[in-house]
Short mmCIF file of C-alpha atoms in Angstrom, two decimals:
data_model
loop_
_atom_site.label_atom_id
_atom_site.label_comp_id
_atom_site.label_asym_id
_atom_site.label_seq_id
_atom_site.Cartn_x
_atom_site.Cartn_y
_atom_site.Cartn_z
CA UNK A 225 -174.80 180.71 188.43
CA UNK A 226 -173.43 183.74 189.64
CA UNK A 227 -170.32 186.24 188.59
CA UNK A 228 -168.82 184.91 191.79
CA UNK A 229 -168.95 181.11 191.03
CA UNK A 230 -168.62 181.16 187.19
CA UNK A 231 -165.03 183.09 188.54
CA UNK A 232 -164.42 180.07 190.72
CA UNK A 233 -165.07 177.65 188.27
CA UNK A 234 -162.99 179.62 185.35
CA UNK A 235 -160.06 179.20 188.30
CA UNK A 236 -160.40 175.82 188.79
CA UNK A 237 -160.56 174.96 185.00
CA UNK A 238 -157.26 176.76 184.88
CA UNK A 239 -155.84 175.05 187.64
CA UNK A 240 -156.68 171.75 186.26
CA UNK A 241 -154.72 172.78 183.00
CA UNK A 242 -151.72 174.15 184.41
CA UNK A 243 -151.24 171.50 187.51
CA UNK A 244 -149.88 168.64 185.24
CA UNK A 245 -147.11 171.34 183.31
CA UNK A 246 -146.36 172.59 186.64
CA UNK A 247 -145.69 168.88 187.94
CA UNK A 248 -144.29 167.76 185.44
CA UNK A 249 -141.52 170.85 185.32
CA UNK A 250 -141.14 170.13 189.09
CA UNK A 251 -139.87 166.39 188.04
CA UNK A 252 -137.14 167.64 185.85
CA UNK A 253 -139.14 167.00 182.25
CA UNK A 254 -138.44 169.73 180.09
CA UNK A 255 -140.66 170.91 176.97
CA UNK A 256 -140.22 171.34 173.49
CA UNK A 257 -138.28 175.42 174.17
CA UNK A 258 -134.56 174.99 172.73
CA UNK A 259 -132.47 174.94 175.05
CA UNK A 260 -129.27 177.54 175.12
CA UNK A 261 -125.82 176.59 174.37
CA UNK A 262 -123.46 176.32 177.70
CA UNK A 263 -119.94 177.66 177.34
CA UNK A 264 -117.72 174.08 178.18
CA UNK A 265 -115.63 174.09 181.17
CA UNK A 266 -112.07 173.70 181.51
CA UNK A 267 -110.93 170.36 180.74
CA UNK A 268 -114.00 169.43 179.28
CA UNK A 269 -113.91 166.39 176.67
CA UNK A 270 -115.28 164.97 173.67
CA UNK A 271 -118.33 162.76 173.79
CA UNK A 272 -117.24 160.22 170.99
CA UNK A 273 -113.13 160.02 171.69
CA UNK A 274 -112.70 161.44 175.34
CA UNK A 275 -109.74 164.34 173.80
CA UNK A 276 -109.80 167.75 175.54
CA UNK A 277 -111.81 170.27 173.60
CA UNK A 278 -109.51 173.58 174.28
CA UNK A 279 -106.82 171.34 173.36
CA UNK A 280 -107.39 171.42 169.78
CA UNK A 281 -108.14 174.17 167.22
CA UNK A 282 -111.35 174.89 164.86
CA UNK A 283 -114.91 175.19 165.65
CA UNK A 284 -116.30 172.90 168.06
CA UNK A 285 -119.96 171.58 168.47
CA UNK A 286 -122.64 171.09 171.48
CA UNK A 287 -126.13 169.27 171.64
CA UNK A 288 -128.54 169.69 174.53
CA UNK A 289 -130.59 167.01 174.57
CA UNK A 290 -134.13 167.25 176.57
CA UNK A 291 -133.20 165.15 179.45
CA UNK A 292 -130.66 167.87 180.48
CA UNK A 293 -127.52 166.00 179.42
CA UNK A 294 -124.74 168.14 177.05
CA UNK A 295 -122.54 166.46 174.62
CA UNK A 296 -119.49 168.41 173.44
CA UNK A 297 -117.65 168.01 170.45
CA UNK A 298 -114.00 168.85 169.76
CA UNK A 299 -115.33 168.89 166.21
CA UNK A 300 -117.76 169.34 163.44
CA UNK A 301 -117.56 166.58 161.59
CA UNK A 302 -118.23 164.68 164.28
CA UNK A 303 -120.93 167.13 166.05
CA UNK A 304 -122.48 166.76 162.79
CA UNK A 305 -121.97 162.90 162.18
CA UNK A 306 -124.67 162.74 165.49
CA UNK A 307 -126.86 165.58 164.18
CA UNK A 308 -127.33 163.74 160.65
CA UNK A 309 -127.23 160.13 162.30
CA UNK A 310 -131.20 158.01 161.38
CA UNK A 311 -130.81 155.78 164.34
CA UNK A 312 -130.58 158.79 166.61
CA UNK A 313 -133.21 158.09 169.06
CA UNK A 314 -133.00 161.09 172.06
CA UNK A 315 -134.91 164.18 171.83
CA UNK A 316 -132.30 167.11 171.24
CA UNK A 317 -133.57 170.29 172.33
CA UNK A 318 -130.50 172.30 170.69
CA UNK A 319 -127.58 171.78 169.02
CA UNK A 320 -124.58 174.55 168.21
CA UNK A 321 -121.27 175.04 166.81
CA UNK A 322 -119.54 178.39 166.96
CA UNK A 323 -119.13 181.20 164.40
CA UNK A 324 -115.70 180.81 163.04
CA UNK A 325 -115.62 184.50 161.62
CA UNK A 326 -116.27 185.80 165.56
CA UNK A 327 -114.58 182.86 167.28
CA UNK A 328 -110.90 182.63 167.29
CA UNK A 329 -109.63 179.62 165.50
CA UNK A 330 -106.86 178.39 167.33
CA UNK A 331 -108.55 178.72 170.99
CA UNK A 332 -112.28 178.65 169.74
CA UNK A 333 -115.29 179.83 172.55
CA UNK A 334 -118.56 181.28 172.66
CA UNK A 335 -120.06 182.77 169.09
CA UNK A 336 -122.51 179.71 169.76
CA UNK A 337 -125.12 179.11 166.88
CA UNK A 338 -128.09 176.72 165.59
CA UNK A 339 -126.31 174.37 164.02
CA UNK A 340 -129.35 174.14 160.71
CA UNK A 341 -128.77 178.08 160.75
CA UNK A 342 -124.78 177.84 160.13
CA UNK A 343 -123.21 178.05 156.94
CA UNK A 344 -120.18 175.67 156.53
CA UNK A 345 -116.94 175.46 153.97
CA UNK A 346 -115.61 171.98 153.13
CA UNK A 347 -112.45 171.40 151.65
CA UNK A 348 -110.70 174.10 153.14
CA UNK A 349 -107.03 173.88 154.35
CA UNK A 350 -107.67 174.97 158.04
CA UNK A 351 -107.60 171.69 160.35
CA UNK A 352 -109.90 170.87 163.45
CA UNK A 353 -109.35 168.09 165.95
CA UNK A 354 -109.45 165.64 163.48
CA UNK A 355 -107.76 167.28 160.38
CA UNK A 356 -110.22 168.39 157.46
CA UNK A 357 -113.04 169.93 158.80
CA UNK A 358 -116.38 172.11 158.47
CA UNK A 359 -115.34 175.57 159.03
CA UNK A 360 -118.89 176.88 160.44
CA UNK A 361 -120.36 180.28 159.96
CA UNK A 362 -123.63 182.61 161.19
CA UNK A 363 -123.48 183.92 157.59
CA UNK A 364 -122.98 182.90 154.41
CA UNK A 365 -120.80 186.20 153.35
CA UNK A 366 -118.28 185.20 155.86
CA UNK A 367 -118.23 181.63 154.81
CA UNK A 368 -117.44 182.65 151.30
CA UNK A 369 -114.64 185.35 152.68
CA UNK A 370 -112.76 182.42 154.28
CA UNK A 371 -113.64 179.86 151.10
CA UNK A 372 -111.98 182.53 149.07
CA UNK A 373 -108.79 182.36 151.82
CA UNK A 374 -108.51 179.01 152.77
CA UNK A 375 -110.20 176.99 149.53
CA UNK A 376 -113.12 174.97 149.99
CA UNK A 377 -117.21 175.07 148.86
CA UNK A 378 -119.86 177.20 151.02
CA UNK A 379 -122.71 174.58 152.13
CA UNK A 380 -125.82 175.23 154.38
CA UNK A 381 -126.75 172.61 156.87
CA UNK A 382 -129.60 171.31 154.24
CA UNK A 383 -127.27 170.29 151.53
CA UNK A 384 -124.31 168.36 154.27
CA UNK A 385 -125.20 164.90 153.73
CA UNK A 386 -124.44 161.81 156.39
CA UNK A 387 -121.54 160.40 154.18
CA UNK A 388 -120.05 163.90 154.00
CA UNK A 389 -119.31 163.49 158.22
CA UNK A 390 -118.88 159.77 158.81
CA UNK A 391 -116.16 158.76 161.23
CA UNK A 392 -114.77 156.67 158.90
CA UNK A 393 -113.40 158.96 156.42
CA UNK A 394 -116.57 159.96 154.51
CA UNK A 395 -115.67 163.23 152.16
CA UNK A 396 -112.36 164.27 153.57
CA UNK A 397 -110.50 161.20 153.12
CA UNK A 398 -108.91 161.44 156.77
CA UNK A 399 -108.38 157.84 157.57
CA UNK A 400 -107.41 158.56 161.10
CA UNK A 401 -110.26 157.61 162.92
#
């Protein structure tokens, strides 16, 4: 074998291996790469209860999922109620909430983060969509600066539990939903 065909061959082995990725991108199948957060549009709603997400304060929530669908949420609890949920079956490439201590709580955007990498206060008295909320945070120092304002316990995303974000109530006792 010469230099010149052992070079064609080496080509053609790497061919082989990168025709099916390259196909397969082509057909709109994505890999395992998170996905970035998109900044919501204008009007955009709620997957679970259709309201407007810049119509309500506190930090909202986004999953990417890898068929190229976005779900927005106008809240944590419920951004996090999907997150934690066992029968959850589609492959999520990403999903954010926002850094409270950058974003601006009344009219919340961008300050996007990995939701498992926030830090979050329950209990406080600041109010999302859905009244009691988790106030979420890049760091833990800032979490505990607004626990010490507004009340409430500093949790990372290992130790919030399903029943803390059911619909139904779970840990803040808000019957509303």
């Amino acid at each position: 074998m010469t230099l010149r065909s052992n070079g064609r061959a080496r080509l053609r082995r790497l061919v082989a291996l990168a025709l099916p990725a390259l196909l397969l991108s082509a057909c709109g199948e994505r890999t395992s790469v998170t996905t970035a957060p998109i900044e919501p549009r204008a009007g955009e709603i709620c997957e679970l209860d259709g309201m407007t997400l810049a119509d309500f304060p506190g930090p909202k929530g986004q999953i990417r999922y890898a068929d190229g669908k976005t779900s927005y949420f106008c809240d944590t609890v419920e951004l996090l109620s999907v997150v934690l949920m066992p029968e959850q079956v589609r492959k999520v490439d990403g999903a954010y909430t926002q850094d409270m201590a950058r974003a601006n709580w009344e009219t919340p955007a961008g300050h996007w983060i990995r939701v498992e990498d926030a830090f979050y206060v329950e209990g406080s008295r600041r109010v999302g969509s859905m009244g009691p909320t988790l106030a979420s945070f890049a760091l833990r120092a800032d979490a505990e600066v607004f626990a010490r304002k507004f009340g409430g316990k500093v949790l990372p995303f290992s130790e919030i539990t399903p029943n803390q974000v059911r619909l139904d109530g779970g840990t803040t006792h808000d019957q509303g939903m």
